[in-house]
Amino acid sequence: MSKWDEQILVVNRVELFNDEENHFYGFLAKEDEKVKKIVNTFVSYEVKRRGDMEEDKNYKQLISYVIVKDKETKEVLVYKRLVGGGEARLHGKASVGIGGHMNEIEDKSIYEMLKINAARELNEEIGVQEDYALENLHFIGLINDDNSEVGEVHIGAIYECEVNKDEIEVKEDDTLVIKWATSAEAKMEENYETWSEFLKPIM
């Protein structure tokens, strides 16, 4: 199946932002009232074909985006997308977010789906065991960026997950290159994709 035929979770923009009343730009922490209101709309998700949604600004595609840190050193995992993988518009950019599109899971609430999809991505990209990820994923907020072609059709559910960095391995080394960076080093990276740029204050 082509990635464009993938059936993904989306939310109608009007409902998501309550007709723009709850619109925001950048990163908002989970404690913010807007975040709570926006997350409550996720229960109204729809399942749509990914290829159709890439051009439809009436919907926001739900994306998991996980900051991975080492348990002991608190170093941040920073990676670069190579030409071989993922979203072509982000090739060559650095990122601190492991994630991707969401798929519907039978008999699960939308909030369970978010975590299960995020855990699956961590397993597929860097080998984190899904059971471990489910126990250690912590929701920290949302990201929105309507100023870019990619951002205007996506919204990010941001998580943090602490791991043992010695157990991390890149599953698809033809598409990702990773490094571990101290908080200060991570903040100094100059070639981040927009979403990671938003997260510099909490790296």
Short mmCIF file of C-alpha atoms in Angstrom, two decimals, residues 13 16-25 28 34 38 60 144-147:
data_model
loop_
_atom_site.label_atom_id
_atom_site.label_comp_id
_atom_site.label_asym_id
_atom_site.label_seq_id
_atom_site.Cartn_x
_atom_site.Cartn_y
_atom_site.Cartn_z
CA ARG A 13 -10.14 22.40 11.96
CA LEU A 16 -10.42 21.61 16.76
CA PHE A 17 -9.89 25.33 17.34
CA ASN A 18 -13.52 26.17 18.16
CA ASP A 19 -13.80 28.36 15.07
CA GLU A 20 -10.28 29.78 15.72
CA GLU A 21 -11.06 30.87 19.30
CA ASN A 22 -8.49 28.38 20.60
CA HIS A 23 -5.99 28.81 17.77
CA PHE A 24 -2.34 29.13 18.82
CA TYR A 25 1.11 29.21 17.27
CA LEU A 28 1.63 25.10 24.40
CA LYS A 34 -6.46 25.95 25.37
CA ILE A 38 -8.31 21.27 21.97
CA LYS A 60 -5.54 18.75 10.91
CA ASN A 144 0.76 24.05 15.91
CA ASP A 145 2.33 25.96 13.03
CA ASP A 146 0.09 27.38 10.32
CA ASN A 147 2.95 29.36 8.79
#
